[in-house]
CSV table of C-alpha atoms and ligand atoms in Angstrom, one decimal:
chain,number,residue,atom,x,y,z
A,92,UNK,CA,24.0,-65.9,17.2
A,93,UNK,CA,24.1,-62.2,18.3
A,94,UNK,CA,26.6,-61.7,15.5
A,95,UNK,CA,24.6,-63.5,12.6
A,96,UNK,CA,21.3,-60.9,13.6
A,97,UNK,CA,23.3,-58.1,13.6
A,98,UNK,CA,25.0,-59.2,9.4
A,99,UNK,CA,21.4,-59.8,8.6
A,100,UNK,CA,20.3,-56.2,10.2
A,101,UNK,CA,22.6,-54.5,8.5
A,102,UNK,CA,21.6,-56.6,4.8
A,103,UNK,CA,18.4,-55.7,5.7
A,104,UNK,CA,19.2,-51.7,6.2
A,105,UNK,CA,21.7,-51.7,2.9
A,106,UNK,CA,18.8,-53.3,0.9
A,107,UNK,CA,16.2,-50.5,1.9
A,108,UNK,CA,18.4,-48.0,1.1
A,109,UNK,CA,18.6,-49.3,-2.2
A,110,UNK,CA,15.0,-48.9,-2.8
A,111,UNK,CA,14.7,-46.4,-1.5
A,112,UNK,CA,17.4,-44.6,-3.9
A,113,UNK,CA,15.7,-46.4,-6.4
A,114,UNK,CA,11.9,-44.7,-5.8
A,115,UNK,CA,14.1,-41.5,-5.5
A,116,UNK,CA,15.4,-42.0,-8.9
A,117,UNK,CA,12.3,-43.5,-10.4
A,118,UNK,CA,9.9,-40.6,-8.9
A,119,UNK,CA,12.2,-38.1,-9.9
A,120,UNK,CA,12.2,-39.5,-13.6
A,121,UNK,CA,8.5,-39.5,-13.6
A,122,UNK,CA,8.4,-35.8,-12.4
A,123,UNK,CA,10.1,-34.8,-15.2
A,124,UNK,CA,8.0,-36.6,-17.4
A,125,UNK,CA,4.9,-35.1,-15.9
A,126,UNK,CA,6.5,-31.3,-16.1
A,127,UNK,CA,5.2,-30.9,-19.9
A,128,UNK,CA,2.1,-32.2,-19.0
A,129,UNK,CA,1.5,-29.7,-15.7
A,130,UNK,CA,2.7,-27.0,-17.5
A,131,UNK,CA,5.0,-24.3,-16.0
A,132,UNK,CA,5.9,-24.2,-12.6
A,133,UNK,CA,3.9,-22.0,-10.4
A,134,UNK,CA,6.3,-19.9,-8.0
A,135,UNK,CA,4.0,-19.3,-4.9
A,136,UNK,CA,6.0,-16.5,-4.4
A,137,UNK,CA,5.7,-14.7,-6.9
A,138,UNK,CA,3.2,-11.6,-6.4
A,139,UNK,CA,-0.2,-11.9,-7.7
A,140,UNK,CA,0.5,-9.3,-10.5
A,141,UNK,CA,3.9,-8.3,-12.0
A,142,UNK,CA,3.1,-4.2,-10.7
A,143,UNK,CA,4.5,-2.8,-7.4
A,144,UNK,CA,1.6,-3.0,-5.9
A,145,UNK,CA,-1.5,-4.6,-6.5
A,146,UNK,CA,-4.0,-2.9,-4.8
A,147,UNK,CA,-4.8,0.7,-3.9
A,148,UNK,CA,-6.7,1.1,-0.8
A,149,UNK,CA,-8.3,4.4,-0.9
A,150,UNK,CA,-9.5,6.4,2.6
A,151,UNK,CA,-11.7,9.1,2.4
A,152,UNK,CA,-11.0,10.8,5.5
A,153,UNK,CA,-13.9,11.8,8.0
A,154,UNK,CA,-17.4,10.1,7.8
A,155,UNK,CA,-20.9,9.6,9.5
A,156,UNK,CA,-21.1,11.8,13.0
A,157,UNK,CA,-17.4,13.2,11.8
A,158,UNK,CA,-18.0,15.4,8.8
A,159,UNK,CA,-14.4,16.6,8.8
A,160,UNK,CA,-13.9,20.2,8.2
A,161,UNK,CA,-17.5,22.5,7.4
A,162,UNK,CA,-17.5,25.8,6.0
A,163,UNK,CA,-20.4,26.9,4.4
A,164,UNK,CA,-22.5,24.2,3.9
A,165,UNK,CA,-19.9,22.2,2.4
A,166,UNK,CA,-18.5,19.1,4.4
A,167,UNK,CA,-14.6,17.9,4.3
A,168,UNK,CA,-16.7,14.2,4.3
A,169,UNK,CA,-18.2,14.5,1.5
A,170,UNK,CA,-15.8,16.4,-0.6
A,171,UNK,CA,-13.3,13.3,0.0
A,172,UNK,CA,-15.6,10.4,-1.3
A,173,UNK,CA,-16.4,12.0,-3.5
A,174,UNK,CA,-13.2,12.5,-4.8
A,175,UNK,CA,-11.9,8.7,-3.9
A,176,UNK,CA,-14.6,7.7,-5.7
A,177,UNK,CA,-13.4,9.9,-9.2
A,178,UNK,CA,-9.8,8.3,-8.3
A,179,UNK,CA,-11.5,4.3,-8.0
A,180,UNK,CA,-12.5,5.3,-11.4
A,181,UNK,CA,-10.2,6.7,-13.1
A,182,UNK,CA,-7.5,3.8,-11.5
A,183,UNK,CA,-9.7,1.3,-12.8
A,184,UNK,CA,-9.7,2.6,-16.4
A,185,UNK,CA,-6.4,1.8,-16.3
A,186,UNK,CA,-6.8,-1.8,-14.8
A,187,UNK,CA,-5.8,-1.0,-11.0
A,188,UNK,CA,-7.6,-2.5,-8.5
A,189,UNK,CA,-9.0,-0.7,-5.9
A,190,UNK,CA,-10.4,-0.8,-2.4
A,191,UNK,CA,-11.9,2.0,-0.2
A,192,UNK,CA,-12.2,2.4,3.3
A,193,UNK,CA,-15.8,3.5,3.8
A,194,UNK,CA,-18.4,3.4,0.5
A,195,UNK,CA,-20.8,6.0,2.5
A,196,UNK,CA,-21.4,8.1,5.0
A,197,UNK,CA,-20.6,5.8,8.0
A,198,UNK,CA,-17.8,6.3,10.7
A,199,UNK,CA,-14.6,4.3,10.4
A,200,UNK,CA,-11.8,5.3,13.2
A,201,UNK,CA,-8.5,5.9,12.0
A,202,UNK,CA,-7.3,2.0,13.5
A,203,UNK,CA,-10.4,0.5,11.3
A,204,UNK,CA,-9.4,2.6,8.2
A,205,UNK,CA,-4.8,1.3,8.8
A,206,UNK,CA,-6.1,-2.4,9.4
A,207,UNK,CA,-8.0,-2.4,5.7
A,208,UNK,CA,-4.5,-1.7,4.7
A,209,UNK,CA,-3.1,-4.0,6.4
A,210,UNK,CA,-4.6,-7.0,5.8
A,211,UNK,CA,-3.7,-6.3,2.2
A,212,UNK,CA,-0.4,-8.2,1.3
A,213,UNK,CA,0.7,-5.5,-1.3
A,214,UNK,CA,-0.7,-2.5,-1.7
A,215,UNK,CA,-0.2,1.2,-1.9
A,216,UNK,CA,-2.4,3.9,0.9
A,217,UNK,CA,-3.9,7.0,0.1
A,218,UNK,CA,-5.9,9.4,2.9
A,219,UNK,CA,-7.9,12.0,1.1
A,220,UNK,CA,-9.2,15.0,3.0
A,221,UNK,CA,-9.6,19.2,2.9
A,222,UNK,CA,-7.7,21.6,5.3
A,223,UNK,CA,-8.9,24.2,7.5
A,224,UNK,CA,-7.1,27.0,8.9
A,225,UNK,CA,-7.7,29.9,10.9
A,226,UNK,CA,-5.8,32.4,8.6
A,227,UNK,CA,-8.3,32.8,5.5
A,228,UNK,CA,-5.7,33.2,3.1
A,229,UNK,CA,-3.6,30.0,3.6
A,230,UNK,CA,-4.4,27.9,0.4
A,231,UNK,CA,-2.9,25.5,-1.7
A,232,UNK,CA,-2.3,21.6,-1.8
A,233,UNK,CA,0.2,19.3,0.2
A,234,UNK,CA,1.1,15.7,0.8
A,235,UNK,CA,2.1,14.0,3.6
A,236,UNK,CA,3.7,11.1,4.6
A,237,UNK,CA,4.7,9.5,8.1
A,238,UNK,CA,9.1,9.3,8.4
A,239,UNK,CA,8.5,6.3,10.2
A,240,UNK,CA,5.7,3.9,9.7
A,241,UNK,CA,4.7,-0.2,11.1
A,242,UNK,CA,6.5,-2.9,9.1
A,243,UNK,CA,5.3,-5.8,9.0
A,244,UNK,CA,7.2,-7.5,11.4
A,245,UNK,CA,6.1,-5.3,13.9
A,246,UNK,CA,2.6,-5.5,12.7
A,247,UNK,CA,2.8,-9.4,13.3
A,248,UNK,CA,4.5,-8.8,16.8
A,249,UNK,CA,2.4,-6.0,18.1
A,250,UNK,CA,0.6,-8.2,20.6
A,251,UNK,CA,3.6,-8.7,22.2
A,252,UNK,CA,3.5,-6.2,25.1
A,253,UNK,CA,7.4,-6.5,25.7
A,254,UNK,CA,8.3,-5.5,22.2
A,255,UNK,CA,8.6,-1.3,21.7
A,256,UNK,CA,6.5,-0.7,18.3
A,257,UNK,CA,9.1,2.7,18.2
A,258,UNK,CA,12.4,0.5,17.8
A,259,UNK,CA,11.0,-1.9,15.2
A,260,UNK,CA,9.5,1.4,13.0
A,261,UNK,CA,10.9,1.3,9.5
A,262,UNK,CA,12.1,4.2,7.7
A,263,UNK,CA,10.1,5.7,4.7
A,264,UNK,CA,11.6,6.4,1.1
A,265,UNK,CA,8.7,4.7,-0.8
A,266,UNK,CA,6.2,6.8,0.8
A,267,UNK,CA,8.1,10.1,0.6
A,268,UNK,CA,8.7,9.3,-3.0
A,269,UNK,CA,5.0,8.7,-3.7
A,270,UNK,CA,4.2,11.9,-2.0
A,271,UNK,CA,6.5,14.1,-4.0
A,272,UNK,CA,4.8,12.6,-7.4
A,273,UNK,CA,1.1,13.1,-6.0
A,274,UNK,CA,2.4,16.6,-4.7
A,275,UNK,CA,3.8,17.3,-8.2
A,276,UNK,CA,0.6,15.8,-10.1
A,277,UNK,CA,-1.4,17.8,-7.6
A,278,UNK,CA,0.6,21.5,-8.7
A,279,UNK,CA,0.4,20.5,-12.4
A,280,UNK,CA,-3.0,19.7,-12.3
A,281,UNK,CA,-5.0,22.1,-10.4
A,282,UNK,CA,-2.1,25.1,-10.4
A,283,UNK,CA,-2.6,25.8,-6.8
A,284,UNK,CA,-0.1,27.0,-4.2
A,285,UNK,CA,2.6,24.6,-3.7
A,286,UNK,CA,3.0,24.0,-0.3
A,287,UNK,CA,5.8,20.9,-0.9
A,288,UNK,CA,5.2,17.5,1.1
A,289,UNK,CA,5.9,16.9,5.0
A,290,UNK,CA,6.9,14.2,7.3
A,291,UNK,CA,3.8,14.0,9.7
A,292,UNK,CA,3.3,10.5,11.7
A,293,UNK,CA,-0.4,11.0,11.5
A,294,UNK,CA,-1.7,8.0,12.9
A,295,UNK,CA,-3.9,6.9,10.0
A,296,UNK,CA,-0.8,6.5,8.0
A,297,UNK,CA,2.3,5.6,10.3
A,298,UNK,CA,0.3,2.9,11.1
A,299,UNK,CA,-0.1,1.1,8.1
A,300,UNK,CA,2.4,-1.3,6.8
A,301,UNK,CA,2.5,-0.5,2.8
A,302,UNK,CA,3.4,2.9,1.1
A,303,UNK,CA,1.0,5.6,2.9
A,304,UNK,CA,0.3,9.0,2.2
A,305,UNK,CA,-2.1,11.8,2.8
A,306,UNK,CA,-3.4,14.3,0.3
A,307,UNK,CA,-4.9,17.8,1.8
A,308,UNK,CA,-6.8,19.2,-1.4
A,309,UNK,CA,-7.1,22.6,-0.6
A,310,UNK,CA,-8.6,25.1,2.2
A,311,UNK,CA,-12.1,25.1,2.9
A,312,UNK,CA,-11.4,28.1,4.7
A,313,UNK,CA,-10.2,30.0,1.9
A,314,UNK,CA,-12.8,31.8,-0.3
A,315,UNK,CA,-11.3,31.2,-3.7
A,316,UNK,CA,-10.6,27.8,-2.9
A,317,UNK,CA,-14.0,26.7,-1.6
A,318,UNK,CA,-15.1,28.1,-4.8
A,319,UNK,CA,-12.9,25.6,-7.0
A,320,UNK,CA,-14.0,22.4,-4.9
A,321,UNK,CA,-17.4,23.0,-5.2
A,322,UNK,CA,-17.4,22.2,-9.1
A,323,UNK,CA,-16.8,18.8,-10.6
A,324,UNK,CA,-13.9,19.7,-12.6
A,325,UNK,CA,-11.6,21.3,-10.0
A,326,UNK,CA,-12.7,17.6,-8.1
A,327,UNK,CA,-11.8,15.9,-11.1
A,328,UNK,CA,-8.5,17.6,-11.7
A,329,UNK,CA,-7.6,16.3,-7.9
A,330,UNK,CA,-8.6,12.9,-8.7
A,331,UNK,CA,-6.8,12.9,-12.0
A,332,UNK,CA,-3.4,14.0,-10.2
A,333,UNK,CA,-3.8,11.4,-7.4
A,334,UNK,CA,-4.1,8.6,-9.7
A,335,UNK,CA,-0.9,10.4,-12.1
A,336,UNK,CA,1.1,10.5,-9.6
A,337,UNK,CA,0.1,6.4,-8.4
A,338,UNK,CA,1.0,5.8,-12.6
A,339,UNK,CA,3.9,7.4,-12.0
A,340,UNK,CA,5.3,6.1,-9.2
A,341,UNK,CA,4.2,2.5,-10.7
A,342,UNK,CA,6.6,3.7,-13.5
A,343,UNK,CA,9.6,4.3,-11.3
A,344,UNK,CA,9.1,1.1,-9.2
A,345,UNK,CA,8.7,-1.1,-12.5
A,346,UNK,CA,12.2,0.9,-13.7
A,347,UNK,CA,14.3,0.6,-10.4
A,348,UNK,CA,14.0,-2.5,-8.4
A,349,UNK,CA,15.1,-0.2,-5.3
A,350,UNK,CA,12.8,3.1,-5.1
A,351,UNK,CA,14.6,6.1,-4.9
A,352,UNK,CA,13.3,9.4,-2.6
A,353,UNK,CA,12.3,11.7,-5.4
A,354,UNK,CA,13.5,15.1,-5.2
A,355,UNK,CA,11.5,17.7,-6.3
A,356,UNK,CA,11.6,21.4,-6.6
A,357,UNK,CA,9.6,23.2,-4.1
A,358,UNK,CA,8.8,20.1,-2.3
A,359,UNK,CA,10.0,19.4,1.6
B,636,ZN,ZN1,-9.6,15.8,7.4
């Protein structure tokens, strides 16, 4: 009896596992079928756009009660949207999308301005802002980027109070790279002093999680300087080399799968 229910248990598992390779086959067959129809395949991972990046986030530094550097009249503030908001433009004219951290005069703190970043899945950060300095002949232009910034796994496990952000830092080549060929853009375009890139780990960009740098576009302390920003063009010429220098380091991301740290003459 116990014998004759355990033959007719295991008929009973053999034929389900029949029809069940049968469905397999017979769903399989269909999905084939149904492939021309769908179309191509959709790989979920693959990015949204077949660039490096697809977004730029711009961050013009400063903003509502903190207007930044003043000398003058003129206001660190204003000078950077107004010169993110030449770069949105001329970025867009060539089809890259764009995204800044404040569209007027209103306060954003320096977390607020990293977290617009990184909420971003792929995207590339630029701080825009104007030096000051107590000698009134330092002048000229400089990048910076942080040596070490957040990754992204340390973004995801920052609310773990046990884990040391320092030890899970990442180091930098794509942002030293993109701050050479801003830095470069920046000398070409506007001829001022070259004073080369620097690893800084200013908090607004070693805390986001995508390429990051910081553009200084020239002394508000110094006379001849002052002079330049206050017209259009010289504003323009900065916006123009901040979006060459994105192009080109889209260029050398498309050519190399693996960036390299760009050397450049001149620069740190
Ligand atoms: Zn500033």
């Amino acid at each position: 009896m116990f014998g004759r229910v355990d033959q007719g248990r295991r008929r009973g598992r053999a034929l389900l596992a029949w029809i069940g390779l049968l469905l397999f086959v017979v769903s399989f067959a269909w999905l084939q079928r149904l492939s021309p129809i769908l179309g191509p395949q959709v790989d979920i991972r693959a990015p949204a756009t077949d660039g490096p990046f697809a977004l730029v986030v711009l961050d013009p530094g400063h903003g509502g009660q903190d207007s930044g550097t003043m000398k003058a009249g003129m206001l660190e503030k204003e000078l950077a949207i107004d010169v993110a908001h030449r770069v949105e433009r001329l970025l867009q004219l060539q089809g890259v999308a764009t995204l800044l951290t404040r569209t007027g005069d209103t306060y954003i703190s320096l977390a607020d301005r990293a977290a617009v970043a990184n909420a971003q899945r792929n995207c590339v950060f630029i701080s825009i802002h104007f030096d000051d300095a107590a000698r009134p002949a330092a002048t000229g232009v400089e990048t910076y980027y942080a040596a070490h910034q957040i990754s992204n796994s340390t973004r995801a496990a920052s609310w773990l109070p046990f884990l040391q952000r320092t030890s899970m830092e990442s180091a930098n080549v794509e942002s030293q790279s993109l701050a050479c060929l801003i830095q470069e853009a920046l000398v070409t375009r506007t001829q001022a002093v070259n004073r080369g890139t620097t690893p800084q780990q200013f908090f607004v960009i070693a805390n986001v999680c995508h390429p990051a740098v910081l553009v200084e576009g020239g002394f508000l302390t110094n006379a001849d300087e002052m002079n330049k920003l206050a017209t259009g063009d010289y504003r323009e010429q900065i916006a123009a080399a901040i979006s060459d220098g994105l192009m080109r380091y889209r260029e050398v991301l498309q050519q190399q799968r693996t960036p390299l740290a760009v050397n450049l003459p001149g620069g740190e």
